[in-house]
């Protein structure tokens, strides 16, 4: 294992050194440094080489066709069969490993390797279960328990609990898995697997997101404080886990220190190798760990003044000055570099950077750039591209030159230059991919320059000619073109193509603002086509998109609500208000909307939810003079519900509030009539007669007044009949 780690680090160093001689700016170099990509690349490389190492020894025992084990193995010793099975297992050959294990269990029933063999069989089944994603985990657990009970009693069964706990954790049964690992630590504290169980518990908490508990377990496993001596392999595991935890915490610097400490145990310390130290600085720079990058590059310049990468280290040191808020110091260092180290890669990079700073990425207004300065800069970039021996630096100069031509209003010349330098370039390379992306941008600029909003046919023609070079709608720079193109199709009468194109923009656009513009365009088209219901549903779908910003979602909720109200769609209005209520997006008028939703819920048969919403809305409505209509409707409906449920006390209370605030409301007559009916049902004829008279007086000519008059006549006749 130690040899595998050393070789993996050596290969990472060698690959990085080879690329450093050919390139200035790289992606995905395998080297341990503050950064998730680098750590994962080394982590993946280490087991790969670890598998390659035993490959030669293992290949001798592999069958020629890879089908079955040789028949001669049946006569071999139990130790040979176990070693063979374990080798196959480490190489990933589960089927062959299982055959060897079964031979051992069958041919050597009394062997002391019965327990380890059963454990290996359980591990094979567990690995198969994890790879297949099986939900049933009973069989692997049964095999683990069988291995735990296997004779002889004296063999160390700590590994059984460790492997079983790890298996449960990987199957997302973290509590049960950690319980087994804790059991291992309590029952077998002297087992060599006890320390690894503690690390596994910490890692399980880390994966769960419980970092405090993970750090607590990690502190308990500190090799310097652990009561039992810790092996070198376990010390490395502790360091890498510590670094991983710090990465999760966001402490990239501390994680880098842990990774470097781990490397120091298995390889020469990086500061003894200039390529390693330079790469550490590069990764710190790319990960925006500026202070650490400054320290690393400063040490590189001091320790290795004769290294070929010195000018590049000085260049990055200058760039870091700008990142740290000193743009003038950055420019000064770049100028100093061009004078002190002329013709070096770092000097060329400094010149490219100075040109980029002079002409920023955002295209200026026409004529804003000095033409003489632009011409000199273009000549300088062309000279660097021709003289520089580092391909990446020359390519960067060429790309910047073409970009400048395009942004300066010369897309045709930029396109010609792009075609010229693209000859013989493999499109699968990084430079080829950059050229393709730049070609799309230049073609896009050319297309936009040749278009006019009042000439849709011309825009469509330009798109048909150069559609292969234009970036997809997922590129924010091209999204406006596709929106304009959809509008052009709409103007020319090709509505189907317009809708298809705008749907593609909605599906692929990555810029939220541009995506919202496309959605608004489609929404307006649906309304223009008279599809109000589809427009409402589309707006509701946009509003329910949790990935969108609350401001945009609020606008879509408002649009959907307006269309539902305008179309008289009560069910649609209820859906919109309910979704708005549950979304957490700030409501435009929460009290009114909650009251309206409550009324709609009652109409839909959800009386309890409707009553709750109305009661929540009442305090806000009562203090707002402009919400009298909503308050009256809410109080009236609450009283009606209470009356229907036989709760006349609550009904009188709600209706009394109604008459206090909203006596002139058209429903006031029905409220008075119902109060009279309630009094009459309880035998209070005088009170009922008073309410009926108020109804007739307050709402003359209405149906409710006629009913109240009939009640007055009925009560009067009853009174006369009862008189002696």
XYZ file of C-alpha atoms in Angstrom:
724
model
C 0.000 0.000 0.000
C 2.848 2.390 0.806
C 4.464 1.655 -2.554
C 1.161 2.375 -4.291
C 0.829 5.735 -2.553
C 4.417 6.683 -3.378
C 4.025 5.702 -7.019
C 0.741 7.587 -7.279
C 2.361 10.747 -5.976
C 5.357 10.233 -8.260
C 3.130 9.820 -11.297
C 1.174 12.935 -10.302
C 4.412 14.903 -9.952
C 5.761 13.584 -13.267
C 2.582 14.377 -15.172
C 2.435 17.862 -13.735
C 6.084 18.527 -14.515
C 5.660 17.369 -18.099
C 2.640 19.585 -18.577
C 4.346 22.529 -16.880
C 7.016 22.507 -19.618
C 4.368 22.725 -22.323
C 1.587 24.815 -20.915
C 0.882 27.833 -18.846
C -2.631 27.265 -17.760
C -3.897 23.745 -17.199
C -7.005 22.033 -15.966
C -7.349 18.918 -13.821
C -3.701 18.222 -12.854
C -3.455 15.450 -10.260
C -1.727 16.821 -7.188
C -2.816 17.175 -3.596
C -3.490 20.794 -2.810
C -6.264 22.957 -1.374
C -8.965 22.140 -3.839
C -11.494 19.372 -4.226
C -10.546 18.440 -7.794
C -6.889 17.917 -6.944
C -7.631 15.858 -3.883
C -10.081 13.655 -5.727
C -7.711 13.151 -8.646
C -4.949 11.881 -6.360
C -7.449 9.857 -4.402
C -8.614 8.158 -7.572
C -5.080 7.682 -8.895
C -3.748 5.971 -5.762
C -6.005 2.885 -5.799
C -5.565 2.621 -9.561
C -1.812 2.193 -9.218
C -2.370 0.038 -6.167
C -4.277 -2.330 -8.378
C -1.620 -2.223 -11.088
C 1.149 -3.270 -8.700
C -0.165 -6.758 -7.886
C -1.337 -7.161 -11.460
C 1.818 -8.949 -12.639
C 1.856 -11.371 -9.762
C -1.835 -11.977 -10.109
C -1.768 -12.432 -13.871
C 0.221 -15.640 -13.452
C -2.641 -17.241 -11.519
C -5.420 -15.911 -13.756
C -6.864 -18.503 -16.143
C -6.025 -17.912 -19.817
C -9.610 -17.166 -20.781
C -10.582 -15.597 -17.473
C -13.336 -18.190 -17.127
C -12.654 -20.703 -14.326
C -9.952 -21.424 -11.835
C -7.480 -24.161 -12.792
C -8.507 -27.588 -11.573
C -5.103 -27.982 -9.901
C -6.132 -25.456 -7.276
C -8.386 -28.038 -5.664
C -5.304 -29.811 -4.390
C -3.620 -26.673 -3.085
C -3.359 -25.714 0.551
C -5.909 -23.620 2.379
C -3.389 -20.791 2.726
C -2.764 -20.723 -1.031
C -6.482 -20.688 -1.780
C -7.077 -17.871 0.677
C -4.225 -15.759 -0.720
C -5.513 -16.400 -4.243
C -9.059 -15.415 -3.301
C -7.853 -12.270 -1.595
C -5.751 -11.319 -4.629
C -8.709 -11.805 -6.929
C -10.876 -9.734 -4.592
C -8.403 -6.864 -4.512
C -8.237 -6.986 -8.299
C -12.007 -6.713 -8.581
C -12.564 -10.296 -9.807
C -15.428 -11.150 -7.449
C -16.570 -14.288 -9.251
C -13.120 -15.883 -9.276
C -12.516 -14.853 -5.682
C -15.789 -16.484 -4.685
C -14.788 -19.709 -6.454
C -11.517 -19.827 -4.538
C -13.317 -19.162 -1.247
C -15.834 -21.913 -1.923
C -12.960 -24.323 -2.711
C -11.326 -23.496 0.597
C -14.555 -23.918 2.571
C -15.324 -27.223 0.837
C -11.885 -28.833 0.730
C -10.580 -27.632 4.117
C -13.495 -27.738 6.589
C -11.218 -27.720 9.620
C -8.892 -24.961 8.480
C -8.095 -22.034 10.735
C -8.806 -19.835 7.690
C -12.483 -20.760 7.711
C -13.390 -17.522 9.520
C -11.374 -15.180 7.277
C -12.697 -17.023 4.222
C -16.289 -16.584 5.368
C -15.563 -12.916 5.984
C -14.141 -12.568 2.483
C -17.261 -14.196 1.065
C -19.418 -11.733 2.992
C -17.349 -8.830 1.667
C -17.778 -10.097 -1.898
C -21.537 -10.281 -1.457
C -21.618 -6.861 0.212
C -19.666 -5.281 -2.615
C -21.989 -6.841 -5.160
C -24.983 -5.549 -3.236
C -23.600 -2.019 -3.163
C -22.733 -2.059 -6.854
C -26.159 -3.353 -7.841
C -27.945 -1.007 -5.477
C -29.949 -3.846 -3.912
C -32.424 -2.792 -1.270
C -32.304 -6.204 0.403
C -29.280 -6.330 2.686
C -30.216 -9.433 4.671
C -27.996 -11.895 2.806
C -24.727 -9.937 3.259
C -25.527 -9.410 6.939
C -26.250 -13.118 7.368
C -22.888 -13.944 5.821
C -21.148 -11.452 8.106
C -22.805 -13.036 11.162
C -21.801 -16.481 9.927
C -18.202 -15.288 9.724
C -18.464 -13.825 13.217
C -19.514 -17.193 14.637
C -16.927 -19.188 12.689
C -14.207 -21.139 14.519
C -11.628 -20.947 15.862
C -12.612 -18.732 18.809
C -9.201 -17.089 18.976
C -8.983 -15.340 15.605
C -9.437 -11.579 15.555
C -13.042 -10.952 14.602
C -12.758 -7.194 14.824
C -12.573 -6.971 11.060
C -15.975 -8.669 10.822
C -17.648 -5.938 12.850
C -15.666 -3.284 10.998
C -16.665 -4.525 7.545
C -20.259 -5.063 8.593
C -20.460 -1.555 10.049
C -18.948 -0.041 6.932
C -21.406 -1.961 4.773
C -24.397 -0.627 6.708
C -23.060 2.916 6.528
C -22.652 2.644 2.765
C -26.190 1.283 2.522
C -27.285 4.499 4.316
C -28.011 2.807 7.640
C -25.661 5.127 9.463
C -27.015 4.669 12.985
C -26.824 0.874 12.824
C -23.412 0.950 11.150
C -21.946 3.320 13.716
C -23.437 1.142 16.446
C -21.502 -1.880 15.190
C -18.320 0.165 14.934
C -18.769 1.417 18.495
C -19.366 -2.171 19.587
C -16.058 -3.133 17.990
C -14.254 -0.409 19.928
C -15.830 -1.445 23.223
C -15.511 -5.235 22.833
C -12.122 -5.349 21.103
C -10.203 -2.211 22.095
C -6.871 -3.921 21.382
C -7.885 -5.015 17.900
C -5.954 -3.355 15.061
C -9.357 -2.556 13.550
C -10.458 -0.515 16.542
C -8.589 2.597 15.378
C -9.947 2.326 11.845
C -13.438 1.916 13.295
C -13.024 5.258 15.050
C -11.963 6.878 11.781
C -14.899 5.263 9.998
C -17.299 6.660 12.595
C -15.864 10.129 12.096
C -16.151 9.796 8.323
C -19.741 8.614 8.638
C -20.630 11.707 10.659
C -18.856 13.834 8.070
C -20.904 12.342 5.249
C -24.023 12.903 7.277
C -23.101 16.557 7.721
C -22.644 16.363 11.488
C -19.215 17.967 11.469
C -18.928 18.660 15.236
C -19.320 14.968 16.064
C -16.963 14.020 13.270
C -14.329 16.412 14.593
C -14.815 15.048 18.096
C -14.150 11.494 16.894
C -11.231 12.727 14.832
C -9.705 14.383 17.881
C -10.074 11.125 19.787
C -8.142 9.403 16.984
C -5.252 11.884 16.999
C -2.180 9.659 16.476
C -0.136 11.785 18.852
C -2.606 11.264 21.702
C -3.912 7.801 20.953
C -2.988 5.328 23.719
C -1.976 2.608 21.239
C 0.794 3.125 18.641
C -0.660 4.044 15.251
C 0.698 2.549 12.054
C 1.916 4.669 9.173
C -1.058 3.735 7.015
C -3.506 4.720 9.743
C -1.642 7.980 10.309
C -2.084 8.761 6.616
C -5.766 7.926 6.839
C -6.140 10.285 9.790
C -4.397 13.137 7.953
C -6.496 12.753 4.838
C -9.691 12.567 6.858
C -8.639 15.669 8.784
C -8.049 17.455 5.503
C -11.386 16.296 4.192
C -13.175 17.625 7.239
C -11.451 20.977 6.882
C -12.489 21.068 3.244
C -16.079 20.577 4.321
C -15.624 23.337 6.861
C -14.209 25.644 4.193
C -10.762 25.703 5.777
C -8.888 25.076 2.531
C -5.587 26.246 3.945
C -5.761 23.830 6.832
C -6.783 21.045 4.477
C -3.773 21.778 2.299
C -1.504 21.546 5.322
C -2.967 18.138 6.180
C -2.492 16.910 2.636
C 1.097 18.113 2.606
C 1.703 16.376 5.908
C 0.313 13.187 4.412
C 2.606 13.537 1.420
C 5.555 14.024 3.699
C 4.946 10.603 5.196
C 4.937 8.827 1.854
C 7.108 11.040 -0.360
C 9.696 13.774 -0.203
C 8.372 17.029 1.119
C 7.094 19.218 -1.795
C 9.358 22.135 -0.967
C 12.289 20.015 -2.073
C 10.818 19.911 -5.584
C 10.227 23.157 -7.490
C 7.530 21.670 -9.712
C 5.532 20.579 -6.661
C 5.823 23.946 -4.958
C 4.920 25.748 -8.173
C 1.849 23.556 -8.598
C 0.800 24.200 -5.019
C 0.954 27.908 -5.743
C -0.951 27.458 -8.977
C -3.753 25.569 -7.293
C -3.959 28.072 -4.480
C -4.171 30.816 -7.101
C -6.898 29.031 -9.058
C -8.889 28.293 -5.942
C -8.654 32.001 -5.027
C -6.630 31.269 -1.884
C -4.654 34.397 -2.554
C -2.652 34.817 0.655
C -1.448 31.236 0.584
C -0.648 31.575 -3.095
C 1.415 34.699 -2.365
C 3.361 32.804 0.283
C 3.945 29.806 -1.955
C 5.116 31.847 -4.948
C 7.290 34.038 -2.753
C 8.991 30.931 -1.357
C 9.351 29.544 -4.857
C 11.093 32.715 -6.042
C 13.413 32.643 -3.025
C 14.197 28.921 -3.043
C 14.512 28.356 -6.787
C 15.832 31.557 -8.411
C 17.305 29.649 -11.374
C 14.251 27.599 -12.211
C 12.700 27.965 -15.665
C 9.350 28.742 -14.074
C 10.664 31.805 -12.254
C 9.113 34.323 -14.679
C 5.732 32.604 -14.415
C 5.944 32.682 -10.623
C 6.639 36.420 -10.829
C 3.655 36.806 -13.163
C 1.293 35.085 -10.741
C 2.753 37.114 -7.905
C 1.839 40.268 -9.823
C -1.677 38.991 -10.523
C -2.194 38.287 -6.855
C -1.425 41.914 -6.059
C -4.428 42.888 -8.148
C -6.625 40.291 -6.510
C -5.691 41.605 -3.102
C -6.925 45.067 -3.992
C -3.781 46.697 -5.389
C -4.369 47.111 -9.149
C -1.658 49.776 -9.454
C 0.849 47.457 -7.807
C -0.207 44.693 -10.201
C 0.450 46.918 -13.214
C 3.806 47.972 -11.792
C 4.908 44.384 -11.197
C 3.786 43.391 -14.703
C 5.780 46.232 -16.284
C 8.801 45.350 -14.157
C 8.540 41.736 -15.270
C 8.451 42.675 -18.963
C 11.632 44.733 -18.502
C 13.574 42.366 -16.214
C 12.690 39.097 -17.967
C 12.203 39.936 -21.664
C 11.280 37.102 -23.989
C 10.358 34.716 -21.163
C 6.981 33.006 -20.819
C 6.163 35.132 -17.788
C 6.974 38.308 -19.713
C 4.661 37.289 -22.543
C 1.920 36.452 -20.072
C 2.390 39.854 -18.464
C 2.009 41.591 -21.834
C -1.133 39.616 -22.603
C -2.551 40.562 -19.217
C -1.773 44.239 -19.737
C -3.567 44.210 -23.097
C -6.588 42.522 -21.501
C -6.646 45.152 -18.755
C -6.485 47.933 -21.351
C -9.413 46.521 -23.326
C -11.947 45.004 -20.896
C -14.253 42.165 -21.848
C -17.423 44.230 -22.139
C -17.721 45.672 -25.619
C -17.353 49.468 -25.537
C -19.446 51.991 -27.446
C -18.426 52.441 -31.045
C -15.242 54.497 -31.292
C -14.467 54.376 -27.558
C -11.136 52.571 -28.014
C -8.072 54.406 -29.261
C -7.413 53.034 -32.736
C -3.636 53.522 -32.551
C -3.407 51.743 -29.204
C -5.654 48.975 -30.495
C -3.467 48.510 -33.582
C -0.296 48.297 -31.473
C -1.898 45.804 -29.122
C -3.029 43.604 -31.997
C 0.498 43.638 -33.455
C 1.981 42.775 -30.054
C -0.358 39.818 -29.614
C 0.444 38.565 -33.101
C 4.174 38.750 -32.364
C 3.787 36.850 -29.093
C 1.754 34.156 -30.840
C 4.546 33.698 -33.374
C 7.537 33.843 -30.996
C 6.343 32.061 -27.871
C 7.478 28.443 -27.555
C 4.896 27.581 -24.911
C 1.864 26.542 -26.922
C -0.678 27.609 -24.325
C 0.741 31.122 -24.072
C 0.801 31.504 -27.849
C -2.736 30.229 -28.048
C -3.877 32.662 -25.382
C -2.379 35.542 -27.363
C -4.157 34.401 -30.535
C -7.481 34.008 -28.782
C -7.257 37.456 -27.198
C -6.341 38.998 -30.550
C -9.370 37.483 -32.280
C -11.621 38.512 -29.404
C -10.343 42.091 -29.644
C -11.029 42.192 -33.373
C -14.559 40.954 -32.845
C -15.327 43.338 -29.994
C -13.801 46.275 -31.851
C -16.380 45.915 -34.602
C -14.406 43.779 -37.076
C -16.181 40.389 -36.898
C -15.376 39.516 -40.524
C -11.627 39.970 -40.017
C -11.833 38.093 -36.715
C -13.590 35.229 -38.463
C -10.896 35.075 -41.157
C -8.134 35.006 -38.514
C -10.007 32.328 -36.638
C -10.318 30.126 -39.705
C -6.618 30.611 -40.446
C -5.325 29.481 -37.054
C -7.902 26.671 -36.804
C -6.281 24.723 -39.626
C -4.746 21.513 -38.331
C -6.021 21.994 -34.758
C -7.621 18.946 -33.178
C -11.089 20.026 -31.973
C -10.851 17.530 -29.108
C -7.956 19.409 -27.515
C -8.424 22.215 -25.039
C -7.270 24.772 -27.600
C -9.633 23.272 -30.170
C -12.552 23.594 -27.809
C -11.610 27.186 -27.038
C -11.409 27.943 -30.739
C -14.851 26.464 -31.300
C -16.283 28.540 -28.474
C -14.618 31.693 -29.788
C -15.797 30.898 -33.303
C -19.334 30.781 -32.018
C -18.904 34.131 -30.278
C -17.427 35.749 -33.389
C -20.178 34.328 -35.583
C -22.738 35.532 -33.072
C -21.264 39.026 -33.111
C -21.311 38.972 -36.904
C -24.936 37.849 -36.935
C -26.006 40.518 -34.447
C -24.146 43.179 -36.423
C -26.006 42.248 -39.612
C -29.474 42.166 -38.062
C -32.124 44.823 -37.653
C -35.250 44.525 -35.486
C -37.441 45.709 -38.369
C -35.968 43.189 -40.808
C -36.903 39.759 -39.458
C -36.248 37.976 -42.754
C -32.621 39.109 -42.720
C -32.065 37.760 -39.212
C -33.580 34.418 -40.186
C -31.341 34.209 -43.248
C -28.191 34.960 -41.243
C -29.142 32.268 -38.750
C -29.714 29.679 -41.472
C -26.290 30.365 -42.970
C -24.263 30.231 -39.738
C -26.397 28.239 -37.312
C -23.683 25.611 -36.756
C -21.183 28.166 -35.492
C -23.570 30.012 -33.178
C -23.391 28.838 -29.545
C -26.448 27.064 -28.121
C -29.062 28.913 -26.039
C -27.280 27.731 -22.892
C -24.551 30.292 -23.654
C -25.696 33.593 -22.080
C -24.080 35.552 -24.904
C -26.259 33.840 -27.524
C -29.541 33.737 -25.617
C -30.627 37.249 -26.770
C -30.103 36.188 -30.388
C -32.403 33.192 -30.001
C -35.074 35.342 -28.354
C -34.808 37.842 -31.209
C -34.915 34.994 -33.721
C -38.086 33.589 -32.137
C -39.646 37.049 -32.351
C -38.610 37.229 -36.015
C -40.280 33.888 -36.748
C -43.409 35.162 -35.015
C -43.429 38.322 -37.129
C -43.082 36.340 -40.347
C -46.054 34.148 -39.451
C -44.100 31.033 -38.464
C -45.639 30.786 -35.002
C -44.852 27.088 -34.608
C -41.124 27.650 -35.140
C -41.243 30.644 -32.811
C -42.839 28.590 -30.032
C -40.384 25.728 -30.542
C -37.406 28.069 -30.390
C -38.635 29.927 -27.323
C -39.227 26.565 -25.587
C -35.623 25.589 -26.361
C -34.430 28.839 -24.823
C -36.492 28.188 -21.692
C -35.087 24.667 -21.404
C -31.431 25.547 -21.980
C -30.877 29.154 -20.905
C -28.662 29.489 -17.840
C -29.010 33.227 -17.258
C -32.092 33.744 -15.018
C -32.797 37.226 -16.365
C -32.680 36.133 -20.008
C -34.703 33.029 -19.237
C -37.348 35.204 -17.610
C -37.412 37.450 -20.687
C -38.062 34.413 -22.875
C -40.803 33.235 -20.519
C -42.470 36.652 -20.602
C -42.353 36.541 -24.382
C -44.128 33.170 -24.472
C -46.678 34.345 -21.877
C -47.589 37.358 -24.012
C -47.933 35.137 -27.091
C -50.356 32.844 -25.275
C -52.502 35.812 -24.275
C -52.369 37.203 -27.808
C -53.606 33.851 -29.125
C -56.545 33.898 -26.688
C -55.234 31.007 -24.596
C -55.849 32.587 -21.208
C -56.047 29.285 -19.341
C -52.757 28.056 -20.790
C -51.178 31.405 -19.982
C -52.344 31.134 -16.373
C -50.996 27.584 -16.047
C -47.684 28.583 -17.636
C -47.321 31.524 -15.247
C -48.110 29.245 -12.304
C -45.438 26.747 -13.392
C -42.883 29.552 -13.606
C -43.950 30.836 -10.199
C -43.525 27.412 -8.578
C -39.929 27.102 -9.809
C -38.008 27.075 -6.535
C -34.713 27.694 -8.342
C -35.895 31.114 -9.506
C -35.454 34.276 -7.460
C -38.301 35.358 -5.104
C -38.741 38.617 -7.026
C -39.311 36.833 -10.334
C -41.570 34.261 -8.699
C -43.692 36.992 -7.122
C -44.201 38.586 -10.538
C -45.297 35.269 -12.038
C -47.705 34.576 -9.173
C -49.227 38.011 -9.697
C -49.592 37.415 -13.453
C -51.202 34.016 -12.923
C -53.627 35.457 -10.358
C -54.651 38.310 -12.643
C -55.390 35.948 -15.517
C -57.382 33.600 -13.286
C -59.501 36.483 -11.970
C -59.938 37.984 -15.431
C -61.062 34.635 -16.816
C -63.491 33.980 -13.954
C -61.696 30.746 -13.110
C -62.396 30.299 -9.400
C -60.613 26.949 -9.224
C -57.586 28.397 -10.996
C -57.602 31.369 -8.640
C -57.700 29.007 -5.667
C -54.772 26.996 -7.060
C -52.693 30.119 -7.577
C -53.428 31.539 -4.128
C -52.805 28.177 -2.456
C -49.477 27.738 -4.261
C -48.488 31.305 -3.370
C -49.421 30.728 0.266
C -47.349 27.525 0.492
C -44.350 28.753 -1.528
C -42.906 31.155 1.030
C -42.687 33.895 -1.606
C -43.717 37.300 -0.180
C -47.330 38.011 -1.093
C -48.363 41.260 -2.712
C -51.335 41.800 -0.342
C -51.184 38.977 2.201
C -54.329 39.809 4.204
C -56.613 40.159 1.204
C -55.107 37.151 -0.544
C -55.432 35.006 2.560
C -59.057 36.047 3.000
C -59.829 35.355 -0.647
C -58.143 31.958 -0.441
C -60.160 31.151 2.674
C -63.427 31.913 0.887
C -62.394 29.811 -2.103
C -61.368 26.919 0.150
C -64.787 27.008 1.820
C -66.481 26.923 -1.573
C -64.264 23.962 -2.511
C -65.435 22.017 0.552
C -62.373 22.603 2.745
C -64.200 24.335 5.575
C -61.568 23.916 8.286
C -58.719 25.293 6.195
C -60.942 28.103 4.942
C -61.997 29.113 8.473
C -58.363 29.097 9.622
C -57.298 31.348 6.753
C -60.174 33.765 7.372
C -59.358 34.010 11.078
C -55.688 34.663 10.239
C -56.666 37.429 7.831
C -59.157 39.233 10.112
C -56.645 41.183 12.294
C -55.023 42.707 9.241
C -58.309 43.484 7.485
C -59.890 45.151 10.531
C -57.283 47.938 10.622
C -57.391 48.704 6.905
C -60.079 51.141 5.732
C -59.563 50.024 2.120
C -60.383 46.383 2.916
C -64.002 46.795 4.065
C -65.383 44.563 1.320
C -63.037 41.670 2.140
C -63.675 42.120 5.879
C -67.445 42.075 5.383
C -67.337 38.956 3.222
C -65.078 37.171 5.717
C -67.241 38.008 8.747
C -70.419 37.106 6.909
C -69.046 33.733 5.833
C -67.712 32.951 9.316
C -71.126 33.720 10.812
C -72.878 31.574 8.225
C -70.557 28.641 8.952
C -71.128 28.986 12.700
C -74.923 29.125 12.186
C -74.877 26.026 9.990
C -72.905 24.198 12.682
C -75.425 25.280 15.369
C -73.040 27.645 17.144
C -75.351 30.659 17.392
C -73.142 32.404 19.948
C -70.196 32.561 17.537
C -72.536 33.479 14.702
C -73.930 36.456 16.671
C -70.385 37.539 17.525
C -69.206 37.490 13.899
C -72.375 39.124 12.601
C -72.175 41.764 15.308
C -68.682 42.686 14.090
C -70.063 42.750 10.568
C -72.753 45.289 11.476
C -70.264 47.438 13.378
C -67.889 47.826 10.443
C -69.939 47.235 7.333
C -73.598 48.137 7.968
C -74.027 49.541 4.468
C -72.856 46.309 2.849
C -75.497 44.629 0.623
C -75.287 41.521 2.783
C -76.206 43.495 5.901
C -79.906 42.789 5.394
C -79.329 39.043 5.395
C -77.213 39.389 8.535
C -80.015 41.231 10.362
C -82.549 38.710 9.102
C -80.434 35.796 10.343
C -79.995 37.477 13.733
C -83.769 37.806 13.933
C -84.191 34.162 12.995
C -81.676 33.147 15.680
C -83.534 35.159 18.337
C -86.857 33.722 17.199
C -85.544 30.159 17.436
C -84.584 30.812 21.046
C -88.043 32.228 21.916
C -87.094 35.906 22.085
C -89.881 37.286 19.916
C -89.369 40.923 20.846
C -85.673 40.833 19.923
C -86.485 39.001 16.712
C -89.204 41.533 15.860
C -86.702 44.339 16.415
C -84.179 42.758 13.978
C -86.850 42.182 11.343
C -88.004 45.785 11.581
C -84.385 46.986 11.182
C -84.099 44.825 8.089
C -87.229 46.292 6.509
C -86.154 49.808 7.355
C -82.508 49.435 6.273
C -83.035 47.513 3.023
C -86.456 48.486 1.622
C -87.533 46.859 -1.614
C -85.083 43.944 -1.392
C -86.091 40.312 -1.144
C -84.737 40.078 2.373
C -86.952 43.008 3.408
C -90.013 41.179 2.056
C -89.108 38.081 4.044
C -88.559 40.192 7.148
C -91.970 41.843 6.618
C -93.635 38.458 6.455
C -91.933 37.504 9.723
C -93.127 40.744 11.327
C -96.717 39.976 10.293
C -96.427 36.424 11.572
C -95.066 37.505 14.962
C -97.703 40.254 15.308
C -100.549 37.833 14.593
C -99.174 35.346 17.098
C -99.011 38.038 19.751
C -102.617 39.099 19.091
C -103.744 35.498 19.206
C -102.033 34.980 22.533
C -103.649 38.074 24.091
C -106.593 37.291 26.434
